[in-house]
Short mmCIF file of C-alpha atoms in Angstrom, two decimals:
data_model
loop_
_atom_site.label_atom_id
_atom_site.label_comp_id
_atom_site.label_asym_id
_atom_site.label_seq_id
_atom_site.Cartn_x
_atom_site.Cartn_y
_atom_site.Cartn_z
CA MET A 6 -21.41 16.59 5.08
CA GLY A 7 -21.72 15.48 1.47
CA ARG A 8 -19.69 18.45 0.29
CA LYS A 9 -16.95 17.65 2.80
CA THR A 10 -16.90 14.03 1.69
CA LEU A 11 -16.60 15.07 -1.95
CA TYR A 12 -13.79 17.45 -1.03
CA ASN A 13 -11.98 14.67 0.83
CA HIS A 14 -12.38 12.33 -2.13
CA PHE A 15 -10.99 14.98 -4.45
CA ASN A 16 -7.98 15.52 -2.17
CA ALA A 17 -7.39 11.77 -1.96
CA PHE A 18 -7.51 11.57 -5.76
CA LEU A 19 -4.94 14.34 -6.08
CA GLU A 20 -2.65 12.77 -3.49
CA ARG A 21 -2.84 9.43 -5.26
CA TYR A 22 -2.09 10.64 -8.78
CA MET A 23 -0.12 13.87 -8.32
CA PRO A 24 3.68 13.61 -8.48
CA GLU A 25 5.43 13.42 -5.13
CA GLY A 26 8.03 16.11 -5.80
CA LEU A 27 7.42 19.78 -5.08
CA PHE A 28 8.87 20.85 -8.44
CA PRO A 29 6.49 18.81 -10.66
CA ARG A 30 3.54 19.70 -8.42
CA ALA A 31 4.31 23.41 -8.59
CA LEU A 32 4.87 23.11 -12.34
CA ILE A 33 1.45 21.51 -12.79
CA ILE A 34 -0.22 24.10 -10.56
CA LEU A 35 1.36 26.95 -12.52
CA VAL A 36 1.22 25.62 -16.06
CA ALA A 37 -2.00 23.59 -16.12
CA PRO A 38 -4.44 26.51 -15.58
CA VAL A 39 -2.56 28.75 -18.03
CA VAL A 40 -2.36 26.07 -20.71
CA LEU A 41 -6.00 25.15 -20.15
CA LEU A 42 -7.06 28.79 -20.41
CA GLN A 43 -4.90 29.29 -23.49
CA THR A 44 -6.31 26.18 -25.10
CA ILE A 45 -9.90 27.27 -24.46
CA MET A 46 -9.27 30.82 -25.67
CA SER A 47 -7.33 29.61 -28.69
CA GLY A 48 -10.11 27.18 -29.51
CA LEU A 49 -12.69 29.96 -29.30
CA ILE A 50 -10.56 32.31 -31.40
CA ILE A 51 -9.88 29.66 -34.01
CA GLU A 52 -13.54 28.69 -34.12
CA ARG A 53 -14.57 32.31 -34.45
CA HIS A 54 -11.97 32.88 -37.14
CA PHE A 55 -13.07 29.77 -39.00
CA GLU A 56 -16.71 30.79 -38.77
CA ASN A 57 -16.17 34.36 -39.99
CA VAL A 58 -13.81 33.44 -42.81
CA SER A 59 -16.03 30.58 -43.99
CA ARG A 60 -19.10 32.79 -43.94
CA LEU A 61 -17.38 35.49 -45.96
CA LEU A 62 -15.99 32.96 -48.45
CA ALA A 63 -19.38 31.28 -48.88
CA ARG A 64 -21.08 34.65 -49.34
CA SER A 65 -18.48 35.76 -51.87
CA PHE A 66 -18.82 32.51 -53.80
CA ALA A 67 -22.61 32.73 -53.77
CA ARG A 68 -22.52 36.32 -55.04
CA ASP A 69 -20.10 35.41 -57.83
CA VAL A 70 -22.34 32.54 -58.87
CA SER A 71 -25.40 34.78 -58.70
CA LEU A 72 -23.64 37.42 -60.82
CA LEU A 73 -22.72 34.88 -63.52
CA ILE A 74 -26.28 33.55 -63.62
CA GLN A 75 -27.60 37.08 -63.94
CA LEU A 76 -25.18 37.86 -66.78
CA TYR A 77 -26.28 34.69 -68.53
CA GLU A 78 -29.96 35.57 -68.19
CA GLU A 79 -29.36 39.08 -69.53
CA SER A 80 -27.40 37.78 -72.56
CA ASP A 81 -28.76 36.16 -75.72
CA ARG A 82 -27.72 32.78 -74.22
CA GLY A 83 -25.82 31.90 -77.35
CA ALA A 84 -22.52 30.12 -77.69
CA ALA A 85 -20.56 33.36 -77.68
CA ALA A 86 -22.29 34.54 -74.51
CA GLN A 87 -21.64 31.21 -72.79
CA GLN A 88 -17.97 31.31 -73.80
CA ARG A 89 -17.65 34.86 -72.50
CA ILE A 90 -19.23 33.91 -69.15
CA GLU A 91 -17.03 30.82 -68.81
CA SER A 92 -13.94 32.92 -69.52
CA LEU A 93 -14.97 35.46 -66.90
CA ALA A 94 -15.68 32.72 -64.31
CA ASN A 95 -12.52 30.74 -64.92
CA ASP A 96 -9.92 33.36 -65.77
CA THR A 97 -11.04 36.19 -63.50
CA LEU A 98 -12.98 34.54 -60.66
CA SER A 99 -11.21 31.12 -60.60
CA LEU A 100 -14.51 29.25 -60.25
CA ASN A 101 -13.80 26.48 -62.81
CA LEU A 102 -17.20 26.83 -64.51
CA SER A 103 -18.53 24.56 -67.21
CA ILE A 104 -21.95 25.15 -68.82
CA GLU A 105 -23.69 21.86 -69.52
CA LYS A 106 -26.98 20.71 -70.95
CA GLY A 107 -29.33 18.76 -68.72
CA VAL A 108 -30.97 19.00 -65.32
CA LEU A 109 -29.78 18.82 -61.72
CA PRO A 110 -28.93 15.37 -60.24
CA ALA A 111 -31.00 13.89 -57.47
CA PRO A 112 -30.31 15.56 -54.11
CA LEU A 113 -27.66 13.91 -51.95
CA PRO A 114 -28.37 12.97 -48.33
CA GLU A 115 -27.63 15.90 -46.08
CA PRO A 116 -24.31 15.25 -44.30
CA LEU A 117 -24.24 15.28 -40.52
CA PHE A 118 -22.23 17.94 -38.72
CA SER A 119 -21.15 19.60 -41.98
CA ARG A 120 -21.19 23.28 -41.20
CA ALA A 121 -19.60 24.11 -44.56
CA ASP A 122 -22.53 22.56 -46.43
CA THR A 123 -25.05 24.31 -44.24
CA ARG A 124 -23.37 27.69 -44.58
CA LEU A 125 -22.89 27.44 -48.34
CA THR A 126 -26.48 26.25 -48.84
CA ARG A 127 -27.80 29.17 -46.83
CA GLU A 128 -25.77 31.75 -48.75
CA LEU A 129 -26.70 30.30 -52.17
CA THR A 130 -30.36 30.30 -51.18
CA VAL A 131 -30.19 33.91 -50.07
CA GLN A 132 -28.21 35.18 -53.07
CA MET A 133 -29.84 33.28 -55.98
CA GLY A 134 -33.32 32.09 -55.12
CA ARG A 135 -33.16 29.21 -57.64
CA ASP A 136 -32.55 25.44 -57.60
CA PHE A 137 -29.01 24.19 -57.02
CA TRP A 138 -27.14 21.01 -56.07
CA ILE A 139 -24.07 20.70 -53.77
CA ASP A 140 -21.54 17.91 -53.25
CA THR A 141 -18.63 18.54 -50.84
CA ARG A 142 -17.63 14.91 -50.19
CA SER A 143 -17.06 13.11 -53.49
CA LEU A 144 -13.93 15.00 -54.55
CA PRO A 145 -11.38 15.81 -51.85
CA ASP A 146 -10.52 19.51 -51.58
CA TYR A 147 -13.17 20.42 -54.14
CA VAL A 148 -16.78 21.61 -54.00
CA ASP A 149 -19.15 20.60 -56.79
CA VAL A 150 -21.98 23.15 -57.12
CA ARG A 151 -24.55 22.96 -59.92
CA VAL A 152 -27.17 25.61 -60.59
CA GLN A 153 -30.18 25.32 -62.89
CA ALA A 154 -29.72 28.36 -65.16
CA GLY A 155 -32.45 27.43 -67.66
CA ASN A 156 -34.81 24.65 -68.56
CA ASP A 157 -31.99 22.49 -69.93
CA THR A 158 -28.89 24.45 -68.90
CA VAL A 159 -26.80 23.73 -65.82
CA PHE A 160 -23.92 25.81 -64.55
CA ARG A 161 -21.42 23.45 -62.93
CA PHE A 162 -18.78 24.97 -60.62
CA LEU A 163 -16.01 22.53 -59.65
CA THR A 164 -14.22 24.89 -57.32
CA GLN A 165 -11.45 24.28 -54.80
CA GLY A 166 -12.72 24.02 -51.22
CA GLU A 167 -10.56 26.87 -49.96
CA ARG A 168 -12.54 29.16 -52.34
CA THR A 169 -15.77 28.50 -50.43
CA PHE A 170 -14.78 27.87 -46.79
CA ALA A 171 -11.75 28.03 -44.50
CA THR A 172 -9.96 24.70 -44.78
CA SER A 173 -6.76 25.25 -42.80
CA THR A 174 -6.03 26.64 -39.34
CA GLY A 175 -2.57 25.09 -39.11
CA PHE A 176 -0.75 28.37 -38.56
CA LEU A 177 -2.91 29.28 -35.59
CA LEU A 178 -2.50 25.82 -34.09
CA LEU A 179 1.26 25.99 -34.59
CA LEU A 180 1.33 29.41 -32.96
CA MET A 181 -0.63 28.07 -30.00
CA ALA A 182 1.71 25.09 -29.61
CA LEU A 183 4.83 27.26 -29.80
CA SER A 184 3.50 29.72 -27.26
CA SER A 185 2.60 26.84 -24.91
CA LEU A 186 6.11 25.39 -25.22
CA LEU A 187 7.64 28.81 -24.60
CA LEU A 188 5.45 29.24 -21.52
CA LEU A 189 6.43 25.78 -20.27
CA ALA A 190 10.14 26.51 -20.74
CA ILE A 191 9.89 29.79 -18.85
CA ALA A 192 7.93 28.12 -16.05
CA ILE A 193 10.49 25.30 -15.75
CA VAL A 194 13.41 27.72 -15.48
CA PHE A 195 11.60 29.95 -13.02
CA LEU A 196 10.33 27.13 -10.81
CA ARG A 197 13.67 25.34 -10.77
CA ASN A 198 15.31 28.47 -9.42
CA GLN A 199 12.58 28.80 -6.80
CA ILE A 200 12.64 25.15 -5.75
CA ARG A 201 16.43 24.82 -5.49
CA PRO A 202 16.69 26.82 -2.20
CA ILE A 203 14.05 24.53 -0.68
CA THR A 204 15.90 21.38 -1.75
CA ASP A 205 19.15 22.86 -0.42
CA LEU A 206 17.46 23.54 2.91
CA ALA A 207 16.09 19.98 3.03
CA SER A 208 19.53 18.58 2.23
CA ALA A 209 21.16 20.70 4.93
CA ALA A 210 18.54 19.66 7.49
CA GLN A 211 19.03 15.99 6.60
CA SER A 212 22.81 16.31 6.90
CA PHE A 213 22.48 18.05 10.25
CA GLY A 214 20.01 15.41 11.47
CA THR A 215 22.51 12.66 10.67
CA GLY A 216 25.37 14.49 12.38
CA ARG A 217 27.10 15.58 9.18
CA ASP A 218 28.43 18.98 8.25
CA VAL A 219 25.87 21.13 6.42
CA GLY A 220 28.63 22.62 4.30
CA ASN A 221 28.41 26.20 3.05
CA PHE A 222 24.62 26.38 3.24
CA LYS A 223 23.34 29.95 2.95
CA PRO A 224 19.66 30.96 3.07
CA ARG A 225 18.43 32.29 -0.26
CA GLY A 226 15.37 32.33 -2.47
CA ALA A 227 11.95 33.79 -1.72
CA ARG A 228 11.41 35.68 1.53
CA GLU A 229 9.60 32.82 3.24
CA VAL A 230 12.17 30.24 2.14
CA LYS A 231 15.03 32.50 3.24
CA ALA A 232 13.35 32.97 6.63
CA ALA A 233 13.06 29.19 7.01
CA GLY A 234 16.77 28.81 6.17
CA GLU A 235 17.77 31.44 8.71
CA ALA A 236 15.57 29.76 11.33
CA PHE A 237 17.30 26.47 10.58
CA LEU A 238 20.74 28.03 11.08
CA ASP A 239 19.60 29.59 14.36
CA MET A 240 18.28 26.22 15.49
CA ARG A 241 21.56 24.55 14.55
CA ASP A 242 23.53 27.10 16.56
CA ARG A 243 21.25 26.72 19.59
CA ILE A 244 21.53 22.94 19.48
CA ALA A 245 25.31 23.17 19.11
CA ARG A 246 25.51 25.46 22.16
CA GLN A 247 23.24 23.14 24.13
CA VAL A 248 25.33 20.09 23.21
CA GLU A 249 28.51 21.93 24.15
CA GLN A 250 27.06 23.00 27.50
CA ARG A 251 25.76 19.51 28.21
CA THR A 252 29.11 17.96 27.31
CA THR A 253 30.91 20.40 29.61
CA MET A 254 28.44 19.69 32.43
CA LEU A 255 28.72 15.93 31.96
CA ALA A 256 32.50 16.14 31.98
CA GLY A 257 32.37 18.01 35.28
CA VAL A 258 29.83 15.63 36.83
CA SER A 259 31.73 12.60 35.61
CA HIS A 260 34.99 13.96 37.01
CA ASP A 261 33.45 14.73 40.40
CA LEU A 262 31.73 11.35 40.70
CA ARG A 263 34.81 9.48 39.58
CA THR A 264 36.81 11.37 42.20
CA ILE A 265 34.41 10.24 44.93
CA LEU A 266 34.47 6.64 43.67
CA THR A 267 38.27 6.75 43.64
CA ARG A 268 38.27 7.83 47.28
CA PHE A 269 35.91 4.96 48.10
CA ARG A 270 38.29 2.55 46.39
CA LEU A 271 41.26 3.93 48.33
CA GLU A 272 39.41 3.70 51.62
CA LEU A 273 38.37 0.12 50.82
CA ALA A 274 41.96 -0.69 49.93
CA VAL A 275 43.07 0.58 53.34
CA LEU A 276 40.51 -1.65 55.03
CA GLY A 277 42.03 -4.68 53.34
CA GLU A 278 40.14 -7.91 52.62
CA GLY A 279 37.29 -9.25 54.64
CA PRO A 280 33.73 -10.55 54.48
CA LYS A 281 32.35 -7.06 55.02
CA VAL A 282 34.70 -5.30 52.60
CA THR A 283 34.08 -7.51 49.56
CA PRO A 284 30.36 -6.57 49.16
CA LEU A 285 31.29 -2.90 49.51
CA ARG A 286 33.94 -3.24 46.80
CA GLU A 287 31.40 -4.96 44.52
CA ASP A 288 28.93 -2.14 45.11
CA VAL A 289 31.55 0.43 44.18
CA ASP A 290 32.34 -1.48 40.98
CA GLU A 291 28.64 -1.64 40.16
CA MET A 292 28.32 2.10 40.78
CA GLN A 293 31.28 2.67 38.43
CA ARG A 294 29.65 0.65 35.66
CA MET A 295 26.28 2.35 36.16
CA LEU A 296 27.94 5.77 36.08
CA GLU A 297 29.64 4.94 32.79
CA ALA A 298 26.33 3.73 31.33
CA TYR A 299 24.46 6.87 32.41
CA MET A 300 27.20 9.07 31.04
CA ALA A 301 27.14 7.20 27.73
CA PHE A 302 23.37 7.61 27.44
CA ALA A 303 23.43 11.30 28.34
CA ARG A 304 26.47 11.98 26.15
CA GLY A 305 24.98 10.34 23.02
CA ASP A 306 27.43 10.64 20.15
CA ALA A 307 29.19 13.55 21.91
CA GLY A 308 29.46 15.51 18.68
CA GLU A 309 31.50 12.80 17.00
CA ALA A 310 32.00 13.44 13.28
CA ALA A 311 30.95 10.87 10.72
CA GLN A 312 33.70 9.37 8.60
CA GLU A 313 34.24 6.64 6.04
CA THR A 314 34.54 3.36 7.94
CA ASP A 315 35.02 -0.27 6.91
CA LEU A 316 31.71 -1.94 7.69
CA ALA A 317 33.15 -5.42 8.10
CA ALA A 318 35.88 -4.21 10.47
CA ILE A 319 33.55 -2.31 12.78
CA VAL A 320 30.94 -5.09 12.89
CA GLN A 321 33.50 -7.81 13.51
CA GLY A 322 35.19 -5.69 16.18
CA ALA A 323 31.92 -5.19 18.03
CA ALA A 324 31.11 -8.90 17.62
CA ARG A 325 34.46 -10.00 19.08
CA ALA A 326 34.06 -7.68 22.05
CA ALA A 327 30.52 -8.90 22.75
CA ALA A 328 31.41 -12.59 22.29
CA ARG A 329 33.96 -12.60 25.11
CA ASP A 330 31.28 -13.74 27.55
CA GLY A 331 30.51 -16.81 25.44
CA GLY A 332 27.87 -17.84 22.93
CA THR A 333 27.91 -18.77 19.26
CA LEU A 334 28.11 -15.81 16.92
CA ALA A 335 28.07 -15.77 13.10
CA VAL A 336 28.77 -12.62 11.06
CA ASP A 337 27.82 -12.14 7.40
CA VAL A 338 29.10 -8.76 6.24
CA PRO A 339 30.51 -7.86 2.77
CA GLU A 340 34.24 -7.23 2.77
CA GLY A 341 35.55 -3.85 1.65
CA GLN A 342 32.20 -2.10 2.04
CA MET A 343 32.77 1.48 3.22
CA VAL A 344 30.04 3.35 5.08
CA ARG A 345 29.90 6.87 6.49
CA VAL A 346 29.11 6.57 10.21
CA LYS A 347 30.34 7.78 13.58
CA PRO A 348 32.68 4.90 14.43
CA ASN A 349 32.65 5.05 18.24
CA ALA A 350 28.91 5.61 18.55
CA PHE A 351 28.14 3.01 15.88
CA GLY A 352 30.39 0.49 17.62
CA ARG A 353 28.57 1.14 20.90
CA LEU A 354 25.24 0.61 19.13
CA LEU A 355 26.39 -2.74 17.72
CA GLY A 356 27.86 -3.76 21.05
CA ASN A 357 24.54 -3.24 22.83
CA LEU A 358 22.53 -5.11 20.18
CA ILE A 359 24.92 -8.07 19.90
CA GLY A 360 25.58 -8.18 23.66
CA ASN A 361 21.87 -8.32 24.47
CA ALA A 362 21.33 -11.07 21.94
CA LEU A 363 24.26 -13.18 23.23
CA ARG A 364 23.19 -12.74 26.84
CA TYR A 365 19.80 -14.37 26.31
CA ALA A 366 20.35 -16.71 23.33
CA ARG A 367 22.54 -19.64 22.41
CA THR A 368 23.30 -18.56 18.84
CA VAL A 369 23.31 -15.13 17.22
CA THR A 370 23.65 -14.13 13.56
CA VAL A 371 24.66 -10.65 12.37
CA THR A 372 23.87 -9.86 8.73
CA ALA A 373 24.57 -6.53 7.02
CA TRP A 374 24.44 -5.16 3.47
CA VAL A 375 24.19 -1.83 1.66
CA ALA A 376 21.69 -1.13 -1.12
CA ASP A 377 20.46 2.17 -2.56
CA HIS A 378 22.64 4.13 -0.11
CA MET A 379 20.95 2.41 2.84
CA LEU A 380 22.77 0.23 5.37
CA THR A 381 20.59 -2.57 6.70
CA LEU A 382 21.79 -4.74 9.59
CA TRP A 383 20.01 -7.67 11.21
CA VAL A 384 20.82 -9.20 14.57
CA ASP A 385 18.94 -12.52 14.85
CA ASP A 386 18.91 -14.79 17.87
CA ASP A 387 17.12 -17.89 19.14
CA GLY A 388 16.38 -16.49 22.58
CA PRO A 389 13.05 -15.83 24.33
CA GLY A 390 12.40 -12.62 22.38
CA ILE A 391 10.10 -9.80 23.39
CA PRO A 392 6.29 -9.87 23.01
CA ARG A 393 5.01 -7.57 20.28
CA ASP A 394 3.04 -5.41 22.71
CA LYS A 395 6.21 -4.81 24.77
CA ARG A 396 8.61 -3.89 21.94
CA ALA A 397 7.85 -0.18 21.91
CA GLU A 398 8.27 -0.06 25.67
CA ALA A 399 11.64 -1.80 25.38
CA PHE A 400 13.14 1.33 23.81
CA ARG A 401 12.22 3.56 26.76
CA PRO A 402 15.14 4.53 28.98
CA PHE A 403 15.50 2.72 32.32
CA VAL A 404 12.73 0.25 31.49
CA ARG A 405 13.63 -3.31 32.44
CA LEU A 406 11.34 -5.92 30.95
CA ASP A 407 10.66 -9.25 32.65
CA ASN A 408 12.96 -11.08 30.27
CA ALA A 409 15.63 -8.34 30.70
CA ARG A 410 16.08 -7.89 26.93
CA ASN A 411 16.56 -4.13 27.35
CA LEU A 412 19.68 -4.35 29.49
CA ASP A 413 23.09 -3.06 28.59
CA GLU A 414 26.20 -4.54 30.13
CA THR A 415 25.56 -2.68 33.41
CA GLY A 416 21.97 -3.83 33.77
CA THR A 417 20.57 -0.28 33.85
CA GLY A 418 17.87 -0.79 31.20
CA LEU A 419 19.54 1.55 28.71
CA GLY A 420 20.79 -0.89 26.07
CA LEU A 421 18.09 -0.44 23.42
CA ALA A 422 17.51 3.19 24.37
CA ILE A 423 21.16 4.00 23.65
CA ALA A 424 21.06 1.97 20.42
CA LEU A 425 17.93 3.75 19.21
CA ASP A 426 19.34 7.16 20.10
CA ILE A 427 22.53 6.47 18.12
CA ALA A 428 20.58 5.08 15.16
CA ARG A 429 18.43 8.20 14.96
CA ALA A 430 21.47 10.43 15.37
CA HIS A 431 22.67 8.79 12.14
CA GLY A 432 19.36 9.63 10.45
CA GLY A 433 18.19 6.00 10.63
CA ASP A 434 15.93 3.87 12.77
CA LEU A 435 15.90 0.71 14.85
CA ARG A 436 12.98 -1.69 15.26
CA LEU A 437 12.30 -5.14 16.66
CA GLU A 438 10.72 -8.03 14.76
CA ASP A 439 10.25 -11.76 15.02
CA SER A 440 13.34 -13.66 13.97
CA PRO A 441 13.12 -16.71 11.70
CA ARG A 442 15.45 -18.37 14.24
CA GLY A 443 12.62 -18.26 16.79
CA GLY A 444 13.83 -15.36 18.88
CA LEU A 445 14.16 -11.63 18.29
CA ARG A 446 15.42 -9.73 15.26
CA ALA A 447 16.80 -6.22 15.66
CA VAL A 448 16.57 -4.37 12.33
CA LEU A 449 18.88 -1.37 11.95
CA GLN A 450 18.63 0.92 8.91
CA ILE A 451 20.90 3.93 8.41
CA PRO A 452 21.37 6.07 5.28
CA VAL A 453 24.99 5.99 4.14
#
């Protein structure tokens, strides 16, 4: 259980801080382990290189110093011998030797974490077996080594640091950085080409979901991505055939039912006027309105194509049509704002929303705006509203709430169901909230 909890916490951490896009996530998954491995291996190689080179340099320096001390001890230790040894050390070995009179200074505190000091001390101890003094900190880039060659003679070597230990690994670090950048560039190019078919598929699916043409989408990319694209095209074709068959069936049913209702009307016309004929005529009219409502719900957007439409014109048109039955209606919509919608279906959506609000409220306000390619429309009223626990139920087809807020103009309980269906056919959504006017607010959001 503890392991599962830790795993869940780790997943939650990744979800919180990982990028949201597939491309950056895949890039991190591909590049991070390689860069981490390269960094570790490069660090080990550089460390090993530094260690080996420094050890060899320290050993070489210690042997040169030991050789000069030995030559001095085997000579007569006169001025000529000292001059000859200094010439050999400085001109041939580049050790910058000076032979001085005196004794060694007091030992310096041993530096912490100075591997160069430790290595050089060890090699001098092994090679010479005599007293010496080391200072690697006082003079930058230089090492001050003093060796007691006699009772009052000190050999002082003021040698450059690169002569005793490896001081620069810049080339290796530069090589590591360049190789990492090259790897990152290759990974970006490769991943972008692999991700593009997925983004194209997502764009085509979104366009199809909002009733727009998917364009010249063709499945491509990796085998799995190509299979998903082909499955999407098959699904699109099946849905198109189903919509076509349903439209044909609805046209036939609508024609047959309208024919029967027309015969009823003719028969009622023959009967003339009378107290028994009037209720029958009203029933036929009600059946006609209900039939039209059912057909509208079943038909949906009927394959209508989206097109650029003036938002103000379509909202004001729907508002005028809904306001014919009375009520106070205010519209706040920006002029000249073009949106890509299915005009007939969108007008029917607005008509249901505004008509419902006017039927059960004294005043209604319609507000619309577009921001970040998203159309947002509010329909606020001061009517009785719908309880929060009933709002989800209000969108169900043929459900008639006690306050009748789900009715369309025929009273079939399809008003909000049709509106929601059209909103989702546009790739958007419709929800109900409390209105600041005291009634209900219908919030419509559609990507445009």
